[in-house]
Amino acid sequence: MLHLDLEQADLFYSEDEFSLFESQLQAASDTLDQKTGAGSEFLGWLDLPSTMESGLLERILQTAAQIREISDILIVVGIGGSYLGARAVIDALSDPLRSMGHPKKEGIPAVVYAGHHLSGRELAAVESLIDRYDVSLNVISKSGTTTEPAIAFRRLKAKIEEKYGVKGSAERIVVTTDRSKGALRSLADEVGYESFIVPDDIGGRYSVLTPVGLLPIASAGIDIRALLSGAKAAEQQYRETDLAANDAARYAFCRNVFLRRGYAVEILVNYEPGLHYMAEWWKQLFGESEGKNGRGLFPASLDFTTDLHSLGQYVQDGRRMLFETVLDVKDTGVRVEVPEASSDLDGLNYLAGKDMAYVNGRAMTATALAHVDGGVPNLRIVLDRLDAEHIGRLLYFFERACAISGYLNAVNPFNQPGVEAYKQNMFALLGKPGYETLAAELESRL
Ligand code: PA5
């Protein structure tokens, strides 16, 4: 199960605030469920877990099995919502060696990522893997025109075709894109690549439970049925109308109370390195959904206890504008004890026989109490286990909370107009045809 613990957060607001806020929270929640709010054409994710077509699921599983059979490495090409969800789930649930680039193990290919930056150095390193290993590639782009994945795919496709031939590479390239529009759709139809559709009514950051996320996740050997079953349980649970008992609504409420009290930054904290990319996904989800019209909390993330030795000082004692939300995993399924040492030179025998999960848990509690004393409210999202079912619950919990939170803060949580500004300037400065006037204006400012 998953639950929200506000014991170390509700010290920072008064009991009355929930009652005062309740009608707004109810209105935001109803707006979402009745699909009457801004951006309601992008609510395909809302009942996705309970309406997933079994035929689509079967096809994803079959394609993933084929990828696993013929590949040492799966290269996932995509950016933002077309990559972060898959990476978040794969890193959370895979053998940690896999995120350190470990090659194929027990029939599961390593997953590497490309097309999420413009570094030639990084892309060249991925390309070099094609010389040494058998690869498959899943290119994911809803628009089919995003510059970063388009450049990476152009190069990687050429390299794969050089190795396997055009026909052979058609078995190794899978396209996930729009139903009818864009360059990738035309290419997939022309060459005959296996392809999956990004639904029209689901934006990138809400697409992890569509083929965008499910194909790479299944290829990495993760049980996507369990992932969807967790998400489905969350879908049912958070339709709960008693908002005081609805954790997704209460999380949205808390964030907005702190925002209105002047807190500017929410830090998502993990104590499991495998959850690092869950926070990256969460940052996009909340940042892109809420950061508009001069509003919104800035979503940041820290990996504890690692970052307690770097940014811990700031959290404890720096400018008071932070609250933190901790991902607390109760059972990772792995026991690692601190051993007894006869000399006890390092003075650690007081921990001998203790599981590292116990040490980690005590560190978490100690840190929360210290941060609360330092004026940092502490919310805790507790996951009983680190498995596909719980991660499915967590994804849906955040998606729903984010939508409610956006409506509470009077923004459209499903658009991202601000993402275009840098793209327009970049196209102009790169000399893309059609951008001449903007290019001249920008050059005059340099
Ligand atoms: O959430 C979003 O809409 C964005 O992050 C997109 O997913 C990202 O920009 C990639 O777009 P596309 O899938 O069209 O390549």
XYZ file of N, CA, C and O in Angstrom, residues 204-337:
536
model
N 2.757 14.317 -22.960
C 3.997 13.572 -22.704
C 4.206 13.212 -21.241
O 4.498 12.074 -20.894
N 4.049 14.204 -20.358
C 4.385 13.945 -18.942
C 3.375 13.035 -18.252
O 3.624 12.578 -17.135
N 2.240 12.781 -18.887
C 1.235 11.863 -18.330
C 1.215 10.526 -19.079
O 0.269 9.756 -18.934
N 2.268 10.259 -19.883
C 2.163 9.142 -20.831
C 2.872 7.858 -20.398
O 2.946 6.912 -21.171
N 3.359 7.823 -19.150
C 4.177 6.658 -18.756
C 3.412 5.330 -18.843
O 4.004 4.288 -19.128
N 2.086 5.365 -18.650
C 1.329 4.108 -18.683
C 0.730 3.815 -20.062
O -0.132 2.949 -20.210
N 1.191 4.537 -21.071
C 0.867 4.229 -22.477
C 2.072 3.467 -23.053
O 3.082 3.276 -22.340
N 2.042 3.098 -24.333
C 3.219 2.416 -24.895
C 4.511 3.226 -24.766
O 5.606 2.660 -24.784
N 4.395 4.541 -24.588
C 5.587 5.388 -24.398
C 6.466 4.819 -23.282
O 7.683 4.675 -23.438
N 5.825 4.517 -22.141
C 6.587 3.950 -21.027
C 6.554 2.434 -21.007
O 7.545 1.775 -20.699
N 5.387 1.873 -21.360
C 5.206 0.428 -21.116
C 6.136 -0.448 -21.961
O 6.604 -1.484 -21.479
N 6.423 -0.041 -23.211
C 7.278 -0.908 -24.033
C 8.712 -0.990 -23.483
O 9.215 -2.098 -23.252
N 9.376 0.156 -23.229
C 10.721 0.025 -22.645
C 10.696 -0.675 -21.283
O 11.585 -1.473 -20.978
N 9.670 -0.379 -20.488
C 9.614 -0.974 -19.137
C 9.470 -2.496 -19.250
O 10.167 -3.253 -18.564
N 8.578 -2.953 -20.137
C 8.402 -4.407 -20.313
C 9.667 -5.027 -20.903
O 10.063 -6.137 -20.519
N 10.333 -4.315 -21.803
C 11.572 -4.846 -22.402
C 12.641 -5.032 -21.339
O 13.514 -5.885 -21.465
N 12.584 -4.209 -20.291
C 13.564 -4.324 -19.200
C 13.162 -5.408 -18.207
O 13.747 -5.513 -17.122
N 12.153 -6.207 -18.559
C 11.800 -7.369 -17.735
C 10.906 -7.046 -16.558
O 10.742 -7.859 -15.651
N 10.309 -5.863 -16.568
C 9.450 -5.467 -15.437
C 8.001 -5.863 -15.743
O 7.545 -5.757 -16.886
N 7.299 -6.306 -14.719
C 5.934 -6.812 -14.861
C 4.960 -5.632 -15.050
O 4.527 -5.007 -14.075
N 4.633 -5.345 -16.329
C 3.772 -4.176 -16.562
C 2.319 -4.440 -16.170
O 1.568 -3.510 -15.916
N 1.935 -5.716 -16.090
C 0.575 -5.989 -15.596
C 0.469 -5.567 -14.126
O -0.530 -4.985 -13.699
N 1.531 -5.866 -13.359
C 1.517 -5.472 -11.936
C 1.576 -3.947 -11.807
O 0.918 -3.359 -10.947
N 2.347 -3.316 -12.687
C 2.441 -1.851 -12.673
C 1.051 -1.238 -12.905
O 0.605 -0.340 -12.175
N 0.357 -1.779 -13.924
C -0.971 -1.261 -14.252
C -1.984 -1.599 -13.171
O -2.895 -0.811 -12.886
N -1.795 -2.762 -12.553
C -2.742 -3.124 -11.508
C -2.595 -2.186 -10.300
O -3.600 -1.778 -9.690
N -1.360 -1.779 -9.988
C -1.160 -0.790 -8.917
C -1.789 0.543 -9.289
O -2.458 1.197 -8.470
N -1.597 0.942 -10.551
C -2.168 2.220 -11.000
C -3.695 2.167 -10.958
O -4.367 3.142 -10.598
N -4.239 1.001 -11.318
C -5.691 0.847 -11.317
C -6.255 0.935 -9.887
O -7.285 1.582 -9.642
N -5.532 0.302 -8.959
C -5.976 0.389 -7.552
C -5.964 1.850 -7.104
O -6.888 2.315 -6.413
N -4.939 2.581 -7.522
C -4.849 4.005 -7.139
C -5.960 4.806 -7.811
O -6.567 5.688 -7.189
N -6.237 4.487 -9.066
C -7.321 5.194 -9.790
C -8.627 5.071 -9.003
O -9.348 6.057 -8.809
N -8.901 3.833 -8.530
C -10.153 3.622 -7.782
C -10.097 4.319 -6.423
O -11.018 5.015 -6.022
N -8.957 4.155 -5.740
C -8.823 4.700 -4.389
C -8.961 6.230 -4.364
O -9.627 6.788 -3.503
N -8.334 6.910 -5.322
C -8.313 8.375 -5.248
C -9.526 9.027 -5.887
O -9.622 10.240 -5.940
N -10.474 8.192 -6.368
C -11.778 8.749 -6.736
C -12.616 8.986 -5.486
O -13.676 9.592 -5.536
N -12.105 8.475 -4.370
C -12.718 8.657 -3.044
C -13.173 10.099 -2.865
O -12.402 11.031 -3.075
N -14.445 10.281 -2.506
C -14.950 11.653 -2.438
C -14.687 12.338 -1.100
O -14.687 13.562 -1.035
N -14.449 11.541 -0.035
C -14.123 12.184 1.235
C -12.675 12.688 1.139
O -11.724 11.941 1.312
N -12.546 13.969 0.871
C -11.211 14.495 0.578
C -10.266 14.413 1.770
O -9.056 14.287 1.595
N -10.833 14.446 2.971
C -9.972 14.358 4.145
C -9.282 13.005 4.203
O -8.213 12.851 4.799
N -9.892 11.999 3.547
C -9.311 10.649 3.576
C -8.637 10.303 2.248
O -8.243 9.167 2.024
N -8.509 11.286 1.384
C -7.975 11.037 0.044
C -6.549 11.588 -0.033
O -6.332 12.807 -0.074
N -5.573 10.684 -0.032
C -4.175 11.118 0.067
C -3.729 11.981 -1.117
O -2.933 12.907 -0.946
N -4.223 11.669 -2.311
C -3.798 12.470 -3.472
C -4.307 13.909 -3.311
O -3.582 14.882 -3.562
N -5.562 14.045 -2.857
C -6.125 15.380 -2.653
C -5.415 16.100 -1.506
O -5.130 17.296 -1.577
N -5.103 15.349 -0.448
C -4.437 15.983 0.705
C -3.031 16.446 0.346
O -2.550 17.466 0.831
N -2.370 15.677 -0.505
C -1.036 16.102 -0.950
C -1.161 17.410 -1.752
O -0.410 18.369 -1.529
N -2.156 17.454 -2.649
C -2.373 18.671 -3.443
C -2.691 19.847 -2.518
O -2.178 20.959 -2.699
N -3.507 19.580 -1.522
C -3.884 20.623 -0.547
C -2.647 21.173 0.172
O -2.407 22.366 0.236
N -1.841 20.249 0.700
C -0.653 20.651 1.467
C 0.289 21.508 0.640
O 0.796 22.528 1.105
N 0.526 21.082 -0.588
C 1.443 21.826 -1.457
C 0.933 23.256 -1.637
O 1.685 24.225 -1.630
N -0.375 23.380 -1.798
C -0.930 24.710 -2.043
C -0.992 25.566 -0.782
O -0.859 26.781 -0.854
N -1.160 24.911 0.369
C -1.075 25.663 1.621
C 0.331 26.248 1.754
O 0.512 27.439 2.041
N 1.326 25.417 1.505
C 2.700 25.908 1.664
C 3.028 26.973 0.620
O 3.678 27.970 0.921
N 2.540 26.779 -0.597
C 2.769 27.788 -1.642
C 2.193 29.128 -1.197
O 2.855 30.164 -1.271
N 0.963 29.096 -0.681
C 0.326 30.359 -0.278
C 0.959 30.947 0.977
O 0.866 32.130 1.234
N 1.628 30.118 1.753
C 2.342 30.632 2.923
C 3.736 31.152 2.564
O 4.508 31.493 3.445
N 4.075 31.113 1.285
C 5.343 31.728 0.855
C 6.482 30.758 0.602
O 7.584 31.173 0.250
N 6.242 29.474 0.796
C 7.298 28.510 0.440
C 7.396 28.485 -1.083
O 6.372 28.440 -1.777
N 8.604 28.495 -1.601
C 8.770 28.596 -3.059
C 9.209 27.279 -3.692
O 9.047 27.086 -4.895
N 9.789 26.386 -2.860
C 10.429 25.188 -3.414
C 9.951 23.938 -2.681
O 9.961 23.902 -1.447
N 9.546 22.930 -3.451
C 9.287 21.611 -2.870
C 10.431 20.689 -3.298
O 10.739 20.591 -4.491
N 11.024 20.036 -2.322
C 12.101 19.093 -2.651
C 11.551 17.681 -2.513
O 11.043 17.303 -1.453
N 11.657 16.883 -3.571
C 11.308 15.469 -3.455
C 12.582 14.711 -3.086
O 13.581 14.777 -3.799
N 12.506 14.027 -1.960
C 13.694 13.383 -1.395
C 13.538 11.872 -1.464
O 12.461 11.350 -1.181
N 14.607 11.181 -1.853
C 14.578 9.716 -1.746
C 15.743 9.246 -0.898
O 16.751 9.954 -0.771
N 15.586 8.063 -0.334
C 16.695 7.410 0.381
C 17.105 6.135 -0.345
O 17.812 5.301 0.210
N 16.628 5.951 -1.561
C 16.994 4.814 -2.416
C 17.494 5.382 -3.744
O 16.709 5.978 -4.496
N 18.781 5.201 -4.081
C 19.301 5.785 -5.323
C 18.489 5.389 -6.555
O 18.405 6.161 -7.514
N 17.853 4.223 -6.528
C 17.050 3.785 -7.671
C 15.858 4.702 -7.940
O 15.243 4.634 -9.004
N 15.539 5.553 -6.979
C 14.395 6.458 -7.167
C 14.807 7.835 -7.697
O 13.982 8.735 -7.817
N 16.101 7.968 -8.021
C 16.572 9.265 -8.527
C 15.744 9.721 -9.732
O 15.312 10.872 -9.813
N 15.529 8.821 -10.681
C 14.799 9.228 -11.887
C 13.287 9.342 -11.660
O 12.598 9.989 -12.437
N 12.789 8.733 -10.598
C 11.386 8.983 -10.237
C 11.237 10.474 -9.934
O 10.257 11.119 -10.317
N 12.238 11.024 -9.258
C 12.193 12.457 -8.948
C 12.357 13.294 -10.212
O 11.746 14.368 -10.332
N 13.159 12.817 -11.166
C 13.300 13.564 -12.427
C 11.957 13.597 -13.163
O 11.562 14.618 -13.712
N 11.274 12.464 -13.175
C 9.937 12.390 -13.805
C 8.962 13.323 -13.083
O 8.208 14.069 -13.694
N 8.993 13.258 -11.742
C 8.109 14.084 -10.907
C 8.363 15.571 -11.152
O 7.425 16.374 -11.218
N 9.644 15.938 -11.326
C 9.963 17.355 -11.558
C 9.321 17.843 -12.846
O 8.794 18.944 -12.931
N 9.383 17.003 -13.896
C 8.740 17.414 -15.146
C 7.229 17.495 -14.962
O 6.577 18.445 -15.387
N 6.673 16.461 -14.304
C 5.219 16.416 -14.125
C 4.715 17.695 -13.457
O 3.822 18.378 -13.965
N 5.322 18.039 -12.324
C 4.828 19.195 -11.575
C 5.338 20.514 -12.158
O 4.596 21.504 -12.195
N 6.571 20.542 -12.616
C 7.143 21.790 -13.144
C 6.426 22.244 -14.394
O 6.063 23.423 -14.544
N 6.184 21.310 -15.312
C 5.545 21.662 -16.573
C 4.040 21.895 -16.394
O 3.429 22.640 -17.142
N 3.470 21.236 -15.391
C 2.024 21.386 -15.178
C 1.686 22.675 -14.439
O 0.670 23.307 -14.715
N 2.550 23.079 -13.493
C 2.173 24.189 -12.608
C 2.951 25.476 -12.821
O 2.501 26.540 -12.415
N 4.126 25.372 -13.401
C 4.975 26.568 -13.503
C 4.564 27.451 -14.666
O 5.167 27.402 -15.733
N 3.519 28.226 -14.487
C 3.068 29.104 -15.577
C 2.321 30.306 -15.003
O 1.922 30.283 -13.834
N 2.154 31.319 -15.826
C 1.473 32.564 -15.404
C 2.132 33.164 -14.162
O 1.450 33.728 -13.293
N 3.439 33.020 -14.025
C 4.138 33.584 -12.864
C 3.850 32.852 -11.574
O 4.119 33.355 -10.488
N 3.315 31.643 -11.671
C 2.901 30.896 -10.470
C 3.647 29.578 -10.336
O 4.324 29.144 -11.250
N 3.408 28.918 -9.212
C 3.847 27.529 -9.050
C 5.022 27.360 -8.108
O 5.867 28.241 -7.970
N 5.053 26.206 -7.463
C 6.205 25.813 -6.652
C 7.319 25.368 -7.582
O 7.038 24.766 -8.626
N 8.566 25.611 -7.218
C 9.665 25.068 -8.010
C 9.942 23.651 -7.502
O 10.267 23.456 -6.337
N 9.799 22.628 -8.361
C 10.053 21.261 -7.903
C 11.532 20.908 -8.039
O 12.107 20.948 -9.132
N 12.141 20.592 -6.898
C 13.561 20.209 -6.889
C 13.666 18.801 -6.312
O 12.671 18.260 -5.822
N 14.845 18.218 -6.366
C 14.969 16.868 -5.772
C 16.353 16.667 -5.186
O 17.322 17.276 -5.640
N 16.402 15.813 -4.171
C 17.675 15.467 -3.547
C 17.711 13.971 -3.276
O 16.670 13.357 -3.000
N 18.922 13.406 -3.367
C 19.140 11.990 -3.038
C 19.806 11.931 -1.667
O 20.939 12.398 -1.516
N 19.090 11.390 -0.683
C 19.654 11.277 0.666
C 20.059 9.831 0.922
O 19.458 8.927 0.337
N 21.060 9.548 1.682
C 21.770 10.501 2.495
C 22.894 11.200 1.710
O 23.508 12.139 2.253
N 23.112 10.815 0.451
C 24.207 11.396 -0.337
C 24.236 12.919 -0.237
O 25.264 13.521 0.128
N 23.108 13.551 -0.544
C 23.100 15.016 -0.629
C 23.057 15.695 0.737
O 23.180 16.924 0.817
N 22.884 14.908 1.810
C 23.003 15.520 3.139
C 24.434 15.982 3.359
O 24.698 16.839 4.211
N 25.358 15.402 2.576
C 26.770 15.774 2.700
C 27.137 16.875 1.709
O 28.313 17.151 1.501
N 26.148 17.413 1.013
C 26.436 18.540 0.117
C 25.393 19.648 0.356
O 25.699 20.673 0.946
N 24.129 19.380 -0.007
C 23.112 20.421 0.148
C 22.378 20.364 1.489
O 21.516 21.201 1.766
N 22.741 19.384 2.315
C 22.083 19.252 3.621
C 22.211 20.520 4.451
O 21.266 20.913 5.149
N 23.352 21.170 4.368
C 23.567 22.424 5.116
C 22.513 23.469 4.728
O 21.929 24.131 5.573
N 22.276 23.591 3.401
C 21.311 24.599 2.943
C 19.896 24.251 3.424
O 19.159 25.116 3.910
N 19.552 22.979 3.302
C 18.194 22.596 3.699
C 17.983 22.903 5.184
O 16.946 23.451 5.589
N 18.998 22.597 5.993
C 18.861 22.790 7.433
C 18.832 24.265 7.808
O 18.091 24.682 8.693
N 19.604 25.070 7.091
C 19.985 26.357 7.666
C 20.003 27.522 6.679
O 20.328 28.640 7.064
N 19.702 27.243 5.405
C 19.759 28.318 4.412
C 18.459 29.117 4.369
O 17.670 29.105 5.319
N 18.205 29.799 3.278
C 17.007 30.621 3.152
C 15.750 29.765 3.384
O 15.642 28.663 2.829
N 14.841 30.231 4.198
C 13.662 29.436 4.579
C 12.556 29.568 3.527
O 11.686 30.431 3.632
N 12.628 28.736 2.534
C 11.605 28.762 1.475
C 11.289 27.340 1.019
O 10.637 27.130 0.015
N 11.793 26.338 1.782
C 11.726 24.940 1.337
C 10.755 24.116 2.164
O 10.663 24.303 3.374
N 10.060 23.200 1.514
C 9.489 22.072 2.254
C 9.869 20.807 1.504
O 10.231 20.859 0.320
N 9.857 19.689 2.209
C 10.313 18.464 1.541
C 9.274 17.357 1.621
O 8.511 17.254 2.579
N 9.248 16.562 0.555
C 8.370 15.400 0.475
C 9.267 14.186 0.295
O 10.043 14.117 -0.664
N 9.180 13.279 1.257
C 10.103 12.143 1.282
C 9.432 10.889 0.735
O 8.300 10.576 1.106
N 10.125 10.196 -0.161
C 9.674 8.875 -0.605
C 10.272 7.853 0.354
O 11.479 7.640 0.368
N 9.423 7.262 1.175
C 9.881 6.353 2.229
C 9.513 4.915 1.837
O 8.345 4.542 1.880
N 10.520 4.147 1.422
C 10.274 2.756 1.019
C 10.535 1.854 2.219
O 11.640 1.832 2.763
N 9.518 1.116 2.639
C 9.678 0.284 3.835
C 10.450 -0.986 3.563
O 11.218 -1.445 4.405
N 10.247 -1.615 2.388
C 10.894 -2.904 2.137
C 11.397 -2.950 0.694
O 10.604 -2.935 -0.240
N 12.715 -3.013 0.549
C 13.282 -3.084 -0.811
C 13.404 -4.533 -1.270
O 13.777 -4.801 -2.406
N 13.150 -5.477 -0.355
C 13.283 -6.890 -0.708
C 14.704 -7.399 -0.581
O 14.985 -8.552 -0.882
N 15.613 -6.550 -0.132
C 17.022 -6.974 -0.002
C 17.483 -6.701 1.432
O 17.298 -5.589 1.946
N 18.084 -7.717 2.063
C 18.611 -7.527 3.426
C 20.130 -7.488 3.371
O 20.769 -8.385 2.826
N 20.714 -6.451 3.924
C 22.181 -6.336 3.961
C 22.562 -5.901 5.373
O 22.294 -4.767 5.781
N 23.196 -6.846 6.117
C 23.486 -6.540 7.524
C 24.857 -5.916 7.707
O 25.785 -6.199 6.955
